[in-house]
């Protein structure tokens, strides 16, 4: 049985990747952070199904704790390491630059060093990002496009990207960079723009929220479905050689277009509910990201299966159900309203 080690297993991608690898017959080992409240919500179902059978195994660790990462890798001896952990919110990285940058730079170096020193052939996956390109050009971006990071988050990712390549070239290690463009799902963090919108729509429809406050509605992204993107991560790790890969849909859409589709789905007009709040305007914006996934399509035989429209509808439908449950709990005073109007 192959063993995978995943950092950031409690995140959106951690959830989809764990599920994908378990279905492929892997034993999954993931790190979780100690928190004063439980933070395993996304993977609770997987825990109840697979932890007793030792198919899913969880350990407390942090990317800022190299000794714990090293001893975990020594003990587990995984075949594949997927480094997904990061403070992944771009706007938050301006507010918490030390933490954001330390996690995404020191973490990968610690893991790469451990992988190098283990003396076993271990494959390493680094979660690189389309944010590294900076969003200045409206051209298609591919593996050879120039990086121009616009945030502490993106600068940290550029460093990790180069380090992954350096370990590949210097020590002949199987180190892969997956340059993933934005990918979303019903499991997306609730402060990223797509989920913030669909969560808001669910609550508006059920009468427990009045408005959604947003920032730059003209930003353009290449949005895909997280479930499709974790498959690409795994395919990169099975390819005959380690490389850098762009994963994207090849379609660009604005925040306004996401609003259009999502609000239309419930028969409402977004213009009646969306307010602009300056606090969501970033100090330095990434205006336009559009990826060219042809290399992955041709060599990995990967392609995105879920369209932009279907993704928005999938998220709205899921959040309508969540809001319906919240409404009942609110009426019974079992929860309080913690979200903004
Ligand atoms: P996410 O939902 O924010 O998950 C991030 C994960 O990292 C969570 O499990 C989080 O733990 C963990 N984490 C944060 N800081 C950590 C630290 N210091 N030590 C250990 N774990 C830490 O992000 P995602 O959307 O799944 O993205 C996965 C990775 O892909 C990230 O590296 C992200 O930067 C990158 N990426 C994402 C996208 C995208 O569109 N989703 C695109 C390109 C690249 P808690 O649950 O305890 O917070
Ligand atoms: N979060 C957020 N909240 N974004 C908003 C809002 C708002 O209220 N209003 C407008 N936006 C705009 C942002 O300014 C940005 O241009 C765009 O919507 C997308 O923002 P996010 O959903 O926060 O994602 P991101 O593109 O900044 O970063 C995500 O994708 C990267 C890959 O390109 C994250 O998942 C990163 O971790 C990932 O690397």
Short mmCIF file of C-alpha atoms and ligand atoms in Angstrom, two decimals:
data_model
loop_
_atom_site.label_atom_id
_atom_site.label_comp_id
_atom_site.label_asym_id
_atom_site.label_seq_id
_atom_site.Cartn_x
_atom_site.Cartn_y
_atom_site.Cartn_z
CA UNK A 1 0.00 0.00 0.00
CA UNK A 2 1.44 3.40 -1.01
CA UNK A 3 1.77 6.03 1.69
CA UNK A 4 1.07 9.74 1.15
CA UNK A 5 2.01 12.47 3.61
CA UNK A 6 -0.14 15.61 3.31
CA UNK A 7 0.40 18.93 5.07
CA UNK A 8 -2.70 21.12 5.21
CA UNK A 9 -4.98 18.09 5.25
CA UNK A 10 -7.74 20.10 6.98
CA UNK A 11 -7.93 22.61 4.10
CA UNK A 12 -10.08 22.53 0.96
CA UNK A 13 -7.49 20.72 -1.16
CA UNK A 14 -6.39 18.54 1.77
CA UNK A 15 -9.93 17.20 1.98
CA UNK A 16 -10.29 16.49 -1.75
CA UNK A 17 -6.79 15.04 -2.09
CA UNK A 18 -7.19 12.73 0.94
CA UNK A 19 -10.46 11.43 -0.43
CA UNK A 20 -8.95 10.96 -3.90
CA UNK A 21 -5.87 9.10 -2.59
CA UNK A 22 -7.88 6.89 -0.22
CA UNK A 23 -10.07 5.92 -3.18
CA UNK A 24 -6.89 5.06 -5.08
CA UNK A 25 -5.86 2.69 -2.26
CA UNK A 26 -3.32 4.92 -0.49
CA UNK A 27 -2.66 5.10 3.24
CA UNK A 28 -2.89 8.82 4.05
CA UNK A 29 -0.91 10.58 6.78
CA UNK A 30 -1.83 14.21 7.40
CA UNK A 31 -0.74 17.01 9.69
CA UNK A 32 -3.20 19.11 11.64
CA UNK A 33 -2.51 22.21 13.70
CA UNK A 34 -3.35 22.32 17.35
CA UNK A 35 -6.14 24.81 17.81
CA UNK A 36 -8.26 25.81 20.81
CA UNK A 37 -11.33 24.62 18.90
CA UNK A 38 -11.74 21.66 16.55
CA UNK A 39 -10.51 22.42 13.02
CA UNK A 40 -11.14 19.09 11.28
CA UNK A 41 -14.68 19.86 10.05
CA UNK A 42 -13.91 19.19 6.38
CA UNK A 43 -12.38 15.78 7.06
CA UNK A 44 -14.56 14.60 9.97
CA UNK A 45 -16.43 12.19 7.73
CA UNK A 46 -13.15 10.73 6.42
CA UNK A 47 -11.88 10.44 10.00
CA UNK A 48 -14.94 8.49 11.10
CA UNK A 49 -14.69 6.18 8.09
CA UNK A 50 -10.95 5.62 7.88
CA UNK A 51 -9.02 6.48 11.03
CA UNK A 52 -9.75 3.28 12.98
CA UNK A 53 -8.61 1.21 10.00
CA UNK A 54 -5.42 3.35 9.99
CA UNK A 55 -6.09 4.37 6.39
CA UNK A 56 -6.23 8.01 7.49
CA UNK A 57 -3.71 8.95 10.17
CA UNK A 58 -3.42 12.43 11.69
CA UNK A 59 -0.61 14.10 13.62
CA UNK A 60 -0.20 17.48 15.28
CA UNK A 61 2.44 19.49 13.49
CA UNK A 62 3.09 22.90 11.96
CA UNK A 63 5.13 23.97 8.95
CA UNK A 64 7.06 26.21 11.33
CA UNK A 65 8.25 23.20 13.36
CA UNK A 66 10.97 21.49 11.29
CA UNK A 67 11.82 18.89 13.91
CA UNK A 68 8.26 17.59 14.04
CA UNK A 69 8.06 17.41 10.23
CA UNK A 70 11.38 15.61 10.08
CA UNK A 71 10.51 13.02 12.70
CA UNK A 72 7.12 12.40 11.09
CA UNK A 73 8.75 11.74 7.72
CA UNK A 74 11.38 9.50 9.35
CA UNK A 75 8.70 7.45 11.12
CA UNK A 76 6.16 7.26 8.30
CA UNK A 77 8.59 6.82 5.37
CA UNK A 78 6.00 8.01 2.83
CA UNK A 79 6.20 7.44 -0.93
CA UNK A 80 4.71 10.83 -1.77
CA UNK A 81 4.71 14.14 0.14
CA UNK A 82 2.12 16.78 -0.77
CA UNK A 83 2.88 20.16 0.77
CA UNK A 84 -0.49 21.93 0.74
CA UNK A 85 -0.21 23.87 4.00
CA UNK A 86 -0.09 27.66 3.79
CA UNK A 87 -1.72 30.81 5.08
CA UNK A 88 -3.48 30.85 1.75
CA UNK A 89 -5.50 34.10 1.89
CA UNK A 90 -3.81 36.78 -0.20
CA UNK A 91 -5.43 39.77 1.57
CA UNK A 92 -4.57 38.33 5.00
CA UNK A 93 -0.93 37.97 3.92
CA UNK A 94 -0.69 41.80 3.85
CA UNK A 95 -1.91 41.90 7.46
CA UNK A 96 0.17 38.94 8.70
CA UNK A 97 3.24 38.99 6.45
CA UNK A 98 5.69 37.30 8.85
CA UNK A 99 3.47 34.32 9.51
CA UNK A 100 2.34 33.99 5.88
CA UNK A 101 5.82 34.20 4.41
CA UNK A 102 7.49 32.04 7.10
CA UNK A 103 4.97 29.27 6.56
CA UNK A 104 5.34 29.22 2.82
CA UNK A 105 9.14 29.52 2.77
CA UNK A 106 10.53 27.79 5.89
CA UNK A 107 7.94 25.01 5.64
CA UNK A 108 8.96 23.82 2.16
CA UNK A 109 12.67 24.10 2.98
CA UNK A 110 12.19 21.93 6.09
CA UNK A 111 10.26 19.35 4.09
CA UNK A 112 12.71 19.37 1.18
CA UNK A 113 15.64 18.92 3.57
CA UNK A 114 13.89 16.01 5.29
CA UNK A 115 13.06 14.43 1.93
CA UNK A 116 16.69 14.81 0.82
CA UNK A 117 18.05 13.32 4.05
CA UNK A 118 15.67 10.39 4.20
CA UNK A 119 17.74 8.43 1.70
CA UNK A 120 14.64 6.85 0.17
CA UNK A 121 13.11 7.83 -3.15
CA UNK A 122 10.30 10.13 -2.05
CA UNK A 123 8.28 12.29 -4.41
CA UNK A 124 7.55 15.86 -3.29
CA UNK A 125 4.68 18.09 -4.44
CA UNK A 126 4.77 21.85 -3.85
CA UNK A 127 1.51 23.84 -3.99
CA UNK A 128 2.65 26.69 -6.24
CA UNK A 129 0.17 29.30 -7.34
CA UNK A 130 -0.96 31.44 -10.26
CA UNK A 131 -0.66 34.39 -7.85
CA UNK A 132 3.08 34.21 -8.59
CA UNK A 133 2.43 35.76 -12.03
CA UNK A 134 1.01 38.97 -10.58
CA UNK A 135 -1.92 39.36 -12.96
CA UNK A 136 -0.56 42.27 -15.00
CA UNK A 137 -0.99 40.72 -18.42
CA UNK A 138 -4.21 39.44 -19.98
CA UNK A 139 -2.29 36.81 -22.00
CA UNK A 140 -2.44 33.10 -21.37
CA UNK A 141 0.10 32.16 -18.68
CA UNK A 142 2.09 28.96 -18.87
CA UNK A 143 5.10 27.25 -17.27
CA UNK A 144 7.49 29.72 -18.97
CA UNK A 145 5.69 32.95 -18.07
CA UNK A 146 7.48 35.44 -15.82
CA UNK A 147 6.70 35.72 -12.11
CA UNK A 148 5.87 39.18 -10.76
CA UNK A 149 4.48 38.64 -7.23
CA UNK A 150 2.20 41.34 -5.84
CA UNK A 151 1.70 40.19 -2.23
CA UNK A 152 3.64 38.66 0.66
CA UNK A 153 1.70 35.46 -0.08
CA UNK A 154 2.84 35.38 -3.71
CA UNK A 155 6.45 36.28 -2.87
CA UNK A 156 6.60 33.36 -0.43
CA UNK A 157 5.21 31.03 -3.09
CA UNK A 158 7.80 32.19 -5.65
CA UNK A 159 10.59 31.39 -3.16
CA UNK A 160 9.18 27.91 -2.48
CA UNK A 161 8.72 27.31 -6.20
CA UNK A 162 12.39 28.06 -6.89
CA UNK A 163 13.56 25.98 -3.91
CA UNK A 164 11.56 23.00 -5.17
CA UNK A 165 13.26 23.34 -8.56
CA UNK A 166 16.66 23.77 -6.91
CA UNK A 167 16.27 20.52 -4.92
CA UNK A 168 15.12 18.76 -8.10
CA UNK A 169 18.13 19.91 -10.09
CA UNK A 170 20.79 19.79 -7.37
CA UNK A 171 20.01 16.44 -5.74
CA UNK A 172 18.13 14.69 -8.53
CA UNK A 173 15.03 14.47 -6.33
CA UNK A 174 11.51 14.02 -7.71
CA UNK A 175 10.24 17.50 -6.77
CA UNK A 176 7.17 18.83 -8.56
CA UNK A 177 5.63 22.30 -8.70
CA UNK A 178 1.90 22.40 -9.41
CA UNK A 179 1.12 25.96 -10.52
CA UNK A 180 -2.58 25.84 -9.84
CA UNK A 181 -4.97 28.59 -10.83
CA UNK A 182 -7.92 29.38 -8.54
CA UNK A 183 -9.99 26.35 -7.69
CA UNK A 184 -13.15 26.35 -5.65
CA UNK A 185 -15.80 24.00 -4.27
CA UNK A 186 -18.47 23.78 -1.59
CA UNK A 187 -15.50 23.19 0.78
CA UNK A 188 -13.80 26.48 -0.15
CA UNK A 189 -12.87 28.75 2.77
CA UNK A 190 -15.74 31.16 3.42
CA UNK A 191 -13.71 34.35 2.99
CA UNK A 192 -12.58 33.64 -0.59
CA UNK A 193 -14.71 35.58 -3.04
CA UNK A 194 -16.66 32.72 -4.68
CA UNK A 195 -17.66 31.08 -1.42
CA UNK A 196 -18.36 34.41 0.24
CA UNK A 197 -20.84 35.07 -2.58
CA UNK A 198 -22.52 31.66 -2.53
CA UNK A 199 -22.67 31.59 1.28
CA UNK A 200 -24.28 35.04 1.15
CA UNK A 201 -26.80 33.95 -1.49
CA UNK A 202 -27.87 30.94 0.60
CA UNK A 203 -28.48 33.20 3.61
CA UNK A 204 -30.21 35.93 1.58
CA UNK A 205 -32.62 33.38 0.08
CA UNK A 206 -33.43 32.07 3.58
CA UNK A 207 -33.88 35.57 4.98
CA UNK A 208 -30.98 35.51 7.44
CA UNK A 209 -28.66 37.97 5.62
CA UNK A 210 -29.45 41.23 3.81
CA UNK A 211 -26.38 42.13 1.73
CA UNK A 212 -22.94 40.93 0.65
CA UNK A 213 -20.02 43.37 1.02
CA UNK A 214 -17.29 42.91 -1.56
CA UNK A 215 -14.21 44.66 -2.97
CA UNK A 216 -13.02 44.69 -6.60
CA UNK A 217 -15.72 43.17 -8.81
CA UNK A 218 -13.67 43.62 -12.00
CA UNK A 219 -10.95 41.15 -10.95
CA UNK A 220 -10.66 38.30 -13.44
CA UNK A 221 -9.68 34.73 -12.55
CA UNK A 222 -9.42 31.33 -14.21
CA UNK A 223 -11.67 29.39 -11.83
CA UNK A 224 -11.88 25.59 -11.75
CA UNK A 225 -13.21 22.86 -9.45
CA UNK A 226 -10.92 21.67 -6.62
CA UNK A 227 -11.95 18.02 -7.14
CA UNK A 228 -10.55 18.14 -10.68
CA UNK A 229 -7.35 19.86 -9.55
CA UNK A 230 -6.31 17.29 -6.93
CA UNK A 231 -6.43 14.65 -9.66
CA UNK A 232 -3.89 16.77 -11.57
CA UNK A 233 -1.63 16.88 -8.48
CA UNK A 234 -1.57 13.09 -8.36
CA UNK A 235 -1.02 12.73 -12.13
CA UNK A 236 2.04 15.02 -11.91
CA UNK A 237 3.47 12.75 -9.22
CA UNK A 238 2.97 9.67 -11.45
CA UNK A 239 4.59 11.23 -14.55
CA UNK A 240 7.92 9.79 -15.68
CA UNK A 241 9.86 12.86 -14.53
CA UNK A 242 9.44 15.71 -12.07
CA UNK A 243 8.50 19.04 -13.64
CA UNK A 244 6.50 22.27 -13.28
CA UNK A 245 2.86 22.13 -14.42
CA UNK A 246 0.17 24.76 -14.97
CA UNK A 247 -3.31 23.59 -14.00
CA UNK A 248 -6.14 25.83 -15.18
CA UNK A 249 -9.30 25.77 -17.27
CA UNK A 250 -8.11 28.20 -19.94
CA UNK A 251 -11.19 30.42 -19.37
CA UNK A 252 -11.20 33.85 -17.74
CA UNK A 253 -14.20 35.25 -15.85
CA UNK A 254 -14.76 38.32 -13.69
CA UNK A 255 -16.17 38.44 -10.17
CA UNK A 256 -19.20 40.13 -11.78
CA UNK A 257 -19.75 37.10 -14.03
CA UNK A 258 -19.63 34.81 -10.98
CA UNK A 259 -22.22 37.08 -9.32
CA UNK A 260 -24.42 36.98 -12.44
CA UNK A 261 -24.54 33.19 -12.67
CA UNK A 262 -24.93 32.61 -8.94
CA UNK A 263 -27.68 35.18 -8.36
CA UNK A 264 -29.51 34.21 -11.58
CA UNK A 265 -29.64 30.64 -10.32
CA UNK A 266 -31.88 31.74 -7.44
CA UNK A 267 -33.84 34.26 -9.50
CA UNK A 268 -32.30 37.37 -7.93
CA UNK A 269 -30.26 40.32 -9.28
CA UNK A 270 -26.90 40.79 -7.58
CA UNK A 271 -27.09 44.57 -8.06
CA UNK A 272 -29.86 44.59 -5.43
CA UNK A 273 -27.71 42.91 -2.76
CA UNK A 274 -24.01 43.63 -3.32
CA UNK A 275 -22.33 46.59 -1.62
CA UNK A 276 -18.77 47.72 -2.18
CA UNK A 277 -16.72 48.04 1.00
CA UNK A 278 -13.29 49.68 0.79
CA UNK A 279 -11.92 47.27 3.37
CA UNK A 280 -11.97 44.49 0.77
CA UNK A 281 -9.85 46.46 -1.70
CA UNK A 282 -6.29 45.10 -1.53
CA UNK A 283 -3.12 47.24 -1.23
CA UNK A 284 -1.93 45.71 -4.50
CA UNK A 285 -4.41 43.89 -6.73
CA UNK A 286 -3.87 40.97 -9.07
CA UNK A 287 -6.21 42.01 -11.86
CA UNK A 288 -6.21 39.21 -14.40
CA UNK A 289 -5.19 35.55 -14.30
CA UNK A 290 -5.73 33.18 -17.21
CA UNK A 291 -3.87 29.87 -17.52
CA UNK A 292 -2.80 27.73 -20.44
CA UNK A 293 -3.07 24.10 -19.26
CA UNK A 294 -1.98 22.55 -22.57
CA UNK A 295 1.14 20.89 -21.21
CA UNK A 296 -0.89 19.05 -18.54
CA UNK A 297 -3.58 18.22 -21.10
CA UNK A 298 -1.09 16.77 -23.58
CA UNK A 299 1.34 14.98 -21.26
CA UNK A 300 -0.78 14.08 -18.24
CA UNK A 301 -4.00 13.54 -20.17
CA UNK A 302 -5.69 15.80 -17.61
CA UNK A 303 -8.62 18.05 -18.30
CA UNK A 304 -11.07 19.96 -16.10
CA UNK A 305 -14.49 18.29 -15.97
CA UNK A 306 -16.59 20.92 -14.18
CA UNK A 307 -17.43 24.13 -16.07
CA UNK A 308 -17.46 27.62 -14.54
CA UNK A 309 -21.28 27.70 -14.65
CA UNK A 310 -21.65 24.24 -13.07
CA UNK A 311 -19.14 25.15 -10.37
CA UNK A 312 -21.09 28.26 -9.36
CA UNK A 313 -24.38 26.34 -9.34
CA UNK A 314 -22.83 23.47 -7.32
CA UNK A 315 -21.64 25.96 -4.68
CA UNK A 316 -24.94 27.87 -4.55
CA UNK A 317 -26.93 24.64 -4.17
CA UNK A 318 -24.71 23.42 -1.34
CA UNK A 319 -24.88 26.77 0.47
CA UNK A 320 -28.68 26.95 0.11
CA UNK A 321 -28.85 23.72 2.12
CA UNK A 322 -26.44 25.01 4.75
CA UNK A 323 -28.40 28.24 5.17
CA UNK A 324 -31.68 26.31 5.50
CA UNK A 325 -30.16 24.38 8.42
CA UNK A 326 -28.76 27.59 9.94
CA UNK A 327 -32.16 29.24 9.80
CA UNK A 328 -33.68 26.42 11.84
CA UNK A 329 -30.84 26.58 14.40
CA UNK A 330 -31.16 30.38 14.64
CA UNK A 331 -34.88 30.14 15.24
CA UNK A 332 -34.26 27.67 18.08
CA UNK A 333 -31.52 29.95 19.49
CA UNK A 334 -29.01 27.12 19.06
CA UNK A 335 -26.57 29.34 17.15
CA UNK A 336 -25.99 33.08 16.99
CA UNK A 337 -25.62 35.16 13.86
CA UNK A 338 -21.87 35.64 13.43
CA UNK A 339 -21.80 36.70 9.77
CA UNK A 340 -21.89 40.22 8.38
CA UNK A 341 -24.71 41.76 6.39
P1 LIG B 1 -6.81 26.29 2.64
O1 LIG B 1 -8.17 25.74 2.51
O2 LIG B 1 -6.61 27.65 3.19
O3 LIG B 1 -5.96 25.24 3.53
C1 LIG B 1 -4.69 25.56 4.02
C2 LIG B 1 -4.22 24.46 4.96
O4 LIG B 1 -2.95 24.83 5.49
C3 LIG B 1 -5.14 24.24 6.17
O5 LIG B 1 -5.16 22.86 6.47
C4 LIG B 1 -4.42 25.01 7.27
O6 LIG B 1 -4.71 24.54 8.57
C5 LIG B 1 -2.98 24.69 6.91
N1 LIG B 1 -1.98 25.58 7.50
C6 LIG B 1 -1.94 26.93 7.49
N2 LIG B 1 -0.84 27.39 8.10
C7 LIG B 1 -0.16 26.30 8.51
C8 LIG B 1 1.05 26.09 9.22
N3 LIG B 1 1.81 27.11 9.63
N4 LIG B 1 1.43 24.82 9.48
C9 LIG B 1 0.68 23.77 9.09
N5 LIG B 1 -0.48 23.89 8.44
C10 LIG B 1 -0.89 25.14 8.15
O7 LIG B 1 -6.06 26.26 1.22
P2 LIG B 1 -6.40 25.39 -0.09
O8 LIG B 1 -7.34 26.17 -0.94
O9 LIG B 1 -6.73 24.02 0.30
O10 LIG B 1 -4.99 25.43 -0.84
C11 LIG B 1 -4.01 24.42 -0.62
C12 LIG B 1 -2.64 24.94 -1.03
O11 LIG B 1 -2.66 25.28 -2.40
C13 LIG B 1 -2.19 26.19 -0.30
O12 LIG B 1 -0.79 26.11 -0.14
C14 LIG B 1 -2.55 27.32 -1.25
O13 LIG B 1 -1.69 28.42 -1.03
C15 LIG B 1 -2.28 26.64 -2.58
N6 LIG B 1 -3.08 27.13 -3.70
C16 LIG B 1 -4.43 27.19 -3.61
C17 LIG B 1 -5.17 27.59 -4.70
C18 LIG B 1 -6.68 27.67 -4.63
O14 LIG B 1 -7.25 28.33 -5.51
N7 LIG B 1 -7.34 27.02 -3.71
C19 LIG B 1 -4.52 27.92 -5.91
C20 LIG B 1 -3.13 27.82 -5.97
C21 LIG B 1 -2.41 27.41 -4.86
P3 LIG B 1 -6.03 25.02 9.37
O15 LIG B 1 -7.19 24.25 8.79
O16 LIG B 1 -5.72 24.68 10.77
O17 LIG B 1 -6.16 26.50 9.11
N1 LIG B 2 -11.54 37.33 -0.78
C1 LIG B 2 -12.21 38.33 -1.37
N2 LIG B 2 -13.20 38.94 -0.68
N3 LIG B 2 -11.88 38.69 -2.64
C2 LIG B 2 -12.60 39.68 -3.20
C3 LIG B 2 -13.65 40.32 -2.56
C4 LIG B 2 -13.96 39.96 -1.22
O1 LIG B 2 -14.84 40.50 -0.56
N4 LIG B 2 -14.19 41.23 -3.41
C5 LIG B 2 -13.49 41.16 -4.54
N5 LIG B 2 -12.52 40.22 -4.43
C6 LIG B 2 -11.51 39.91 -5.46
C7 LIG B 2 -10.08 39.95 -4.92
O2 LIG B 2 -9.62 41.31 -4.83
C8 LIG B 2 -9.36 39.11 -5.96
O3 LIG B 2 -8.98 39.90 -7.05
C9 LIG B 2 -10.42 38.12 -6.42
O4 LIG B 2 -11.68 38.59 -5.92
C10 LIG B 2 -10.19 36.69 -5.92
O5 LIG B 2 -9.95 36.76 -4.53
P1 LIG B 2 -9.89 35.42 -3.64
O6 LIG B 2 -11.10 34.61 -3.84
O7 LIG B 2 -9.55 35.86 -2.25
O8 LIG B 2 -8.69 34.60 -4.29
P2 LIG B 2 -7.24 35.04 -4.76
O9 LIG B 2 -7.22 35.00 -6.25
O10 LIG B 2 -6.78 36.27 -4.11
O11 LIG B 2 -6.33 33.86 -4.16
C11 LIG B 2 -6.75 32.49 -4.30
O12 LIG B 2 -6.25 31.95 -5.50
C12 LIG B 2 -4.82 31.88 -5.60
C13 LIG B 2 -4.48 31.29 -6.96
O13 LIG B 2 -4.48 32.29 -7.92
C14 LIG B 2 -6.21 31.76 -3.07
O14 LIG B 2 -6.76 30.47 -3.03
C15 LIG B 2 -4.69 31.63 -3.10
O15 LIG B 2 -4.26 30.77 -2.05
C16 LIG B 2 -4.30 31.01 -4.45
O16 LIG B 2 -2.91 30.88 -4.54
#
